[in-house]
Structure formats: C-alpha cells, structure tokens
C-alpha cells in the first residue's frame, strides 16, 4: 500500500505533468471506482452507472490547476469549482502518457515490481478510468484490487469530506513540532497499544504505514512491540526526529516500490535499497549483522533488529 512518500511522488509528478491540461473525455470502465459528492466511499460499494455518467460529464473540458496531497489522498483542483479526490488504497496506480512517453515505452509497462512481471499494454483489464486530454496525452488509472476510488466534490463541499476531517497532522508540515507530537502521545486515549500501531494510526499522524513505521523505529532504536506508555521522553525525541528524516529520504528516493507501487512513467522508486528492516526478516541487520526478526501486531507484521532496537 502506498504511504506518504509514494503518494507525494505521484502528486509531484502529476502536478508537473498535468498542470494547465484540459480534459477532453473520460472513460470509466468500472463504475464502482468513481463517485460524486462528499459522502464516504465504502470498500464494499456497488457500481452506480448514473453516478459514473455524472462523473464523466462533470469532468469534461475541466482544466487542471494543480494536483496536491493531504495524507494519502490526492486532490486534483480544477478551474471550475470542483476537485477530484483520489485514494489509491492497496493497488491504485496512475500512468501518464504523452507522445514522447509512448515512443519510449511502446505503451507497455511493468505494473508490478517483480523481476518476472510481464510488460502490459495499456489500457489493460485493470485500467478502470482513462482521462484523455486535449493535447493528446492520456492518464490511466489502474487498480488490481479495486479498493481505490476517484470522487468529485464541489469546492463548497470539501469541508464535509469525512476522510479529510479525520486525518491527523502532516508529519512533514512545519507546524508539526516535537511539542505537538509529544502532547499527542501523552494524551493518546490508549497507551496500551504498541508504538508501531500508534505511528500507523492516521488520526495520530498522517501517511505512515507498515514500511515507514518499521524504518522509523529501527533508526530510533525502539522495538515496534513496545507499549506507548513504556517509551521514555528521550526515545520519543528520536522517534519524532526519524519520522521527518525517514519520510524526507523516501520522498527523495521517489518512494519504495513494494508490491504495486510504480511512478507515473512506469519506473520504480529507489527507497527499497535503504530499507533496514522492512521486508528483511531473516536477513542480517545492515548495522550489526544480527538476524532481523518479525512479529505479528494486530494483523500487521513488524520487523526489527533484536540487537539494535530495545
Ligand atoms: Zn542490528
């Protein structure tokens, strides 16, 4: 599942590539992927053909002003009083193609980051929404699992979007100070949960999932299983510091291509090379040589070095 650095990578690329482009037509192959209005889009929703038709007609001749991010939600701002909110969930992908890009790739992409993944010609059976722009360029939205969504809201409805209201602070925001982090930890309603679980709670802080919580805790030298109440102030300082450092490094490396995450030109993010513990269970710690262990934590797996992390 893409986390903050992966979503930021996509947002930065789309903002650069789509700014000032005008939508000519939109094709929706899977009506359940799209919605209109501020209501919550459930993972178990049904297809609504009428809503898909409305989605298409609202987007016609809309010009893209910018593409931004809040937590893991992409926000496409249009020249009209509309915005499109996109959540990639588990396996959502955007691929942008103009003439130059098609000449390089022949329209084929490796949509899974596995050595033997086949080259797939787009649109594929997993391409659910296609945006055609007036200059001939195309944006494909692929999603194997179909949990992602694209939702259109009016500018005056944005304040009613529940996802946006519930997100915790942006970890890389200037306003996210140590005091704010520290106060949130101390006031958290349950201190019996593990620190990894707390970091992954989007209400505590936005955009941190399985990959980066593991990496942050490795650098901070704290085991993922430690209960929040047991963590010393000095350790909290380290965790806070490494939240910022790990996420910034991951954005610089264009994210971690784990599973389905690929960039908008089909290339892969490089952050995986810098993973110390995530996905490395059974391998040697890069710092001390001890074998990395993993532990089940509320349905997720946490990986850690039993020597480096206390
Ligand atoms: Zn170690």
PDB file of C-alpha atoms in Angstrom, residues 76-203:
ATOM      1  CA  UNK A  76      -6.929  17.408  -8.253  1.00  0.00           C
ATOM      2  CA  UNK A  77      -8.017  21.030  -8.322  1.00  0.00           C
ATOM      3  CA  UNK A  78      -9.889  22.155 -11.443  1.00  0.00           C
ATOM      4  CA  UNK A  79     -10.523  25.585 -12.937  1.00  0.00           C
ATOM      5  CA  UNK A  80     -14.251  25.133 -12.287  1.00  0.00           C
ATOM      6  CA  UNK A  81     -15.487  24.978  -8.669  1.00  0.00           C
ATOM      7  CA  UNK A  82     -14.648  21.266  -8.492  1.00  0.00           C
ATOM      8  CA  UNK A  83     -11.990  18.967  -7.113  1.00  0.00           C
ATOM      9  CA  UNK A  84     -11.333  15.273  -7.624  1.00  0.00           C
ATOM     10  CA  UNK A  85     -10.189  13.297  -4.578  1.00  0.00           C
ATOM     11  CA  UNK A  86      -8.356  10.069  -5.301  1.00  0.00           C
ATOM     12  CA  UNK A  87      -7.375   7.347  -2.845  1.00  0.00           C
ATOM     13  CA  UNK A  88      -5.048   4.666  -4.222  1.00  0.00           C
ATOM     14  CA  UNK A  89      -5.795   2.276  -1.322  1.00  0.00           C
ATOM     15  CA  UNK A  90      -3.925  -1.032  -1.843  1.00  0.00           C
ATOM     16  CA  UNK A  91      -3.076  -1.124  -5.539  1.00  0.00           C
ATOM     17  CA  UNK A  92      -4.143   2.086  -7.325  1.00  0.00           C
ATOM     18  CA  UNK A  93      -1.722   3.403  -9.964  1.00  0.00           C
ATOM     19  CA  UNK A  94      -1.556   6.400 -12.279  1.00  0.00           C
ATOM     20  CA  UNK A  95       0.363   6.166 -15.541  1.00  0.00           C
ATOM     21  CA  UNK A  96       0.759   9.297 -17.642  1.00  0.00           C
ATOM     22  CA  UNK A  97       1.462   9.004 -21.311  1.00  0.00           C
ATOM     23  CA  UNK A  98       2.166  11.635 -23.933  1.00  0.00           C
ATOM     24  CA  UNK A  99       3.630  11.132 -27.423  1.00  0.00           C
ATOM     25  CA  UNK A 100       7.199  11.145 -26.122  1.00  0.00           C
ATOM     26  CA  UNK A 101       6.464   8.633 -23.379  1.00  0.00           C
ATOM     27  CA  UNK A 102       4.595   6.303 -25.746  1.00  0.00           C
ATOM     28  CA  UNK A 103       7.556   6.408 -28.139  1.00  0.00           C
ATOM     29  CA  UNK A 104       9.837   5.264 -25.299  1.00  0.00           C
ATOM     30  CA  UNK A 105       7.619   2.564 -23.810  1.00  0.00           C
ATOM     31  CA  UNK A 106       5.513   1.484 -26.773  1.00  0.00           C
ATOM     32  CA  UNK A 107       2.591   1.839 -24.351  1.00  0.00           C
ATOM     33  CA  UNK A 108       3.797  -1.153 -22.314  1.00  0.00           C
ATOM     34  CA  UNK A 109       4.592  -1.106 -18.610  1.00  0.00           C
ATOM     35  CA  UNK A 110       5.705  -3.425 -15.851  1.00  0.00           C
ATOM     36  CA  UNK A 111       2.850  -2.784 -13.461  1.00  0.00           C
ATOM     37  CA  UNK A 112       4.167  -4.983 -10.656  1.00  0.00           C
ATOM     38  CA  UNK A 113       7.592  -4.531  -9.130  1.00  0.00           C
ATOM     39  CA  UNK A 114       8.692  -8.141  -9.513  1.00  0.00           C
ATOM     40  CA  UNK A 115      11.613  -9.352 -11.626  1.00  0.00           C
ATOM     41  CA  UNK A 116       9.372 -11.573 -13.771  1.00  0.00           C
ATOM     42  CA  UNK A 117       6.434  -9.183 -14.051  1.00  0.00           C
ATOM     43  CA  UNK A 118       5.136  -9.097 -17.622  1.00  0.00           C
ATOM     44  CA  UNK A 119       5.030  -5.966 -19.761  1.00  0.00           C
ATOM     45  CA  UNK A 120       1.403  -4.893 -20.024  1.00  0.00           C
ATOM     46  CA  UNK A 121      -0.078  -2.822 -22.819  1.00  0.00           C
ATOM     47  CA  UNK A 122      -2.293  -0.004 -21.529  1.00  0.00           C
ATOM     48  CA  UNK A 123      -5.210   0.185 -21.236  1.00  0.00           C
ATOM     49  CA  UNK A 124      -5.293  -3.271 -19.630  1.00  0.00           C
ATOM     50  CA  UNK A 125      -8.102  -5.167 -17.912  1.00  0.00           C
ATOM     51  CA  UNK A 126      -7.041  -3.383 -14.702  1.00  0.00           C
ATOM     52  CA  UNK A 127      -7.364   0.099 -16.243  1.00  0.00           C
ATOM     53  CA  UNK A 128     -10.640   1.368 -14.813  1.00  0.00           C
ATOM     54  CA  UNK A 129     -10.592   5.087 -15.617  1.00  0.00           C
ATOM     55  CA  UNK A 130      -8.899   6.866 -18.542  1.00  0.00           C
ATOM     56  CA  UNK A 131      -8.511  10.629 -18.929  1.00  0.00           C
ATOM     57  CA  UNK A 132      -7.877  11.967 -22.432  1.00  0.00           C
ATOM     58  CA  UNK A 133      -6.502  15.499 -22.625  1.00  0.00           C
ATOM     59  CA  UNK A 134      -6.982  17.986 -25.462  1.00  0.00           C
ATOM     60  CA  UNK A 135      -3.235  17.917 -26.284  1.00  0.00           C
ATOM     61  CA  UNK A 136      -3.343  14.154 -26.976  1.00  0.00           C
ATOM     62  CA  UNK A 137      -1.835  12.999 -23.665  1.00  0.00           C
ATOM     63  CA  UNK A 138      -3.528  10.314 -21.566  1.00  0.00           C
ATOM     64  CA  UNK A 139      -3.763   9.457 -17.853  1.00  0.00           C
ATOM     65  CA  UNK A 140      -4.565   5.848 -16.938  1.00  0.00           C
ATOM     66  CA  UNK A 141      -5.862   4.761 -13.543  1.00  0.00           C
ATOM     67  CA  UNK A 142      -5.151   1.073 -12.876  1.00  0.00           C
ATOM     68  CA  UNK A 143      -6.193  -0.844  -9.770  1.00  0.00           C
ATOM     69  CA  UNK A 144      -5.923  -4.626  -9.485  1.00  0.00           C
ATOM     70  CA  UNK A 145      -7.764  -4.893  -6.161  1.00  0.00           C
ATOM     71  CA  UNK A 146     -10.349  -2.180  -6.969  1.00  0.00           C
ATOM     72  CA  UNK A 147     -10.388  -0.669  -3.467  1.00  0.00           C
ATOM     73  CA  UNK A 148      -9.231   2.743  -4.721  1.00  0.00           C
ATOM     74  CA  UNK A 149     -11.655   5.496  -5.667  1.00  0.00           C
ATOM     75  CA  UNK A 150     -11.951   8.759  -7.590  1.00  0.00           C
ATOM     76  CA  UNK A 151     -14.523  11.136  -6.156  1.00  0.00           C
ATOM     77  CA  UNK A 152     -15.670  14.524  -7.422  1.00  0.00           C
ATOM     78  CA  UNK A 153     -16.713  17.162  -4.912  1.00  0.00           C
ATOM     79  CA  UNK A 154     -17.666  20.801  -5.303  1.00  0.00           C
ATOM     80  CA  UNK A 155     -15.286  23.284  -3.694  1.00  0.00           C
ATOM     81  CA  UNK A 156     -18.014  24.188  -1.199  1.00  0.00           C
ATOM     82  CA  UNK A 157     -18.409  20.520  -0.200  1.00  0.00           C
ATOM     83  CA  UNK A 158     -14.749  19.910   0.627  1.00  0.00           C
ATOM     84  CA  UNK A 159     -15.353  20.740   4.298  1.00  0.00           C
ATOM     85  CA  UNK A 160     -17.826  17.859   4.528  1.00  0.00           C
ATOM     86  CA  UNK A 161     -15.425  15.172   3.298  1.00  0.00           C
ATOM     87  CA  UNK A 162     -15.056  12.867   6.295  1.00  0.00           C
ATOM     88  CA  UNK A 163     -11.643  11.472   5.316  1.00  0.00           C
ATOM     89  CA  UNK A 164     -10.182  14.985   5.215  1.00  0.00           C
ATOM     90  CA  UNK A 165     -11.672  15.886   8.594  1.00  0.00           C
ATOM     91  CA  UNK A 166     -10.276  12.809  10.302  1.00  0.00           C
ATOM     92  CA  UNK A 167      -6.657  12.888   9.162  1.00  0.00           C
ATOM     93  CA  UNK A 168      -4.060  13.646  11.774  1.00  0.00           C
ATOM     94  CA  UNK A 169      -1.291  16.231  11.241  1.00  0.00           C
ATOM     95  CA  UNK A 170       1.058  16.185   8.256  1.00  0.00           C
ATOM     96  CA  UNK A 171       4.352  14.801   9.597  1.00  0.00           C
ATOM     97  CA  UNK A 172       6.447  16.972   7.291  1.00  0.00           C
ATOM     98  CA  UNK A 173       4.425  20.117   7.921  1.00  0.00           C
ATOM     99  CA  UNK A 174       6.331  22.999   9.549  1.00  0.00           C
ATOM    100  CA  UNK A 175       3.656  23.122  12.244  1.00  0.00           C
ATOM    101  CA  UNK A 176       4.325  19.509  13.262  1.00  0.00           C
ATOM    102  CA  UNK A 177       6.653  20.298  16.152  1.00  0.00           C
ATOM    103  CA  UNK A 178       8.084  17.987  18.794  1.00  0.00           C
ATOM    104  CA  UNK A 179       5.732  19.558  21.334  1.00  0.00           C
ATOM    105  CA  UNK A 180       2.718  18.711  19.187  1.00  0.00           C
ATOM    106  CA  UNK A 181       3.941  15.127  18.709  1.00  0.00           C
ATOM    107  CA  UNK A 182       4.808  14.729  22.392  1.00  0.00           C
ATOM    108  CA  UNK A 183       1.472  16.149  23.575  1.00  0.00           C
ATOM    109  CA  UNK A 184      -0.430  13.844  21.211  1.00  0.00           C
ATOM    110  CA  UNK A 185       1.450  10.793  22.537  1.00  0.00           C
ATOM    111  CA  UNK A 186       0.851  11.773  26.171  1.00  0.00           C
ATOM    112  CA  UNK A 187      -2.845  12.452  25.564  1.00  0.00           C
ATOM    113  CA  UNK A 188      -3.492   9.425  23.375  1.00  0.00           C
ATOM    114  CA  UNK A 189      -6.559   7.524  24.574  1.00  0.00           C
ATOM    115  CA  UNK A 190      -4.797   4.169  24.755  1.00  0.00           C
ATOM    116  CA  UNK A 191      -1.219   3.819  25.917  1.00  0.00           C
ATOM    117  CA  UNK A 192      -1.538   0.049  25.979  1.00  0.00           C
ATOM    118  CA  UNK A 193      -1.081  -0.186  22.209  1.00  0.00           C
ATOM    119  CA  UNK A 194       2.315  -0.729  20.634  1.00  0.00           C
ATOM    120  CA  UNK A 195       4.282   2.238  19.329  1.00  0.00           C
ATOM    121  CA  UNK A 196       4.189   0.876  15.756  1.00  0.00           C
ATOM    122  CA  UNK A 197       0.391   0.768  15.901  1.00  0.00           C
ATOM    123  CA  UNK A 198       0.300   4.369  17.124  1.00  0.00           C
ATOM    124  CA  UNK A 199       2.560   5.600  14.306  1.00  0.00           C
ATOM    125  CA  UNK A 200       0.343   3.811  11.786  1.00  0.00           C
ATOM    126  CA  UNK A 201      -2.867   5.371  13.094  1.00  0.00           C
ATOM    127  CA  UNK A 202      -3.846   8.071  10.546  1.00  0.00           C
ATOM    128  CA  UNK A 203      -5.576  10.046  13.290  1.00  0.00           C
TER     129      UNK A 203
END
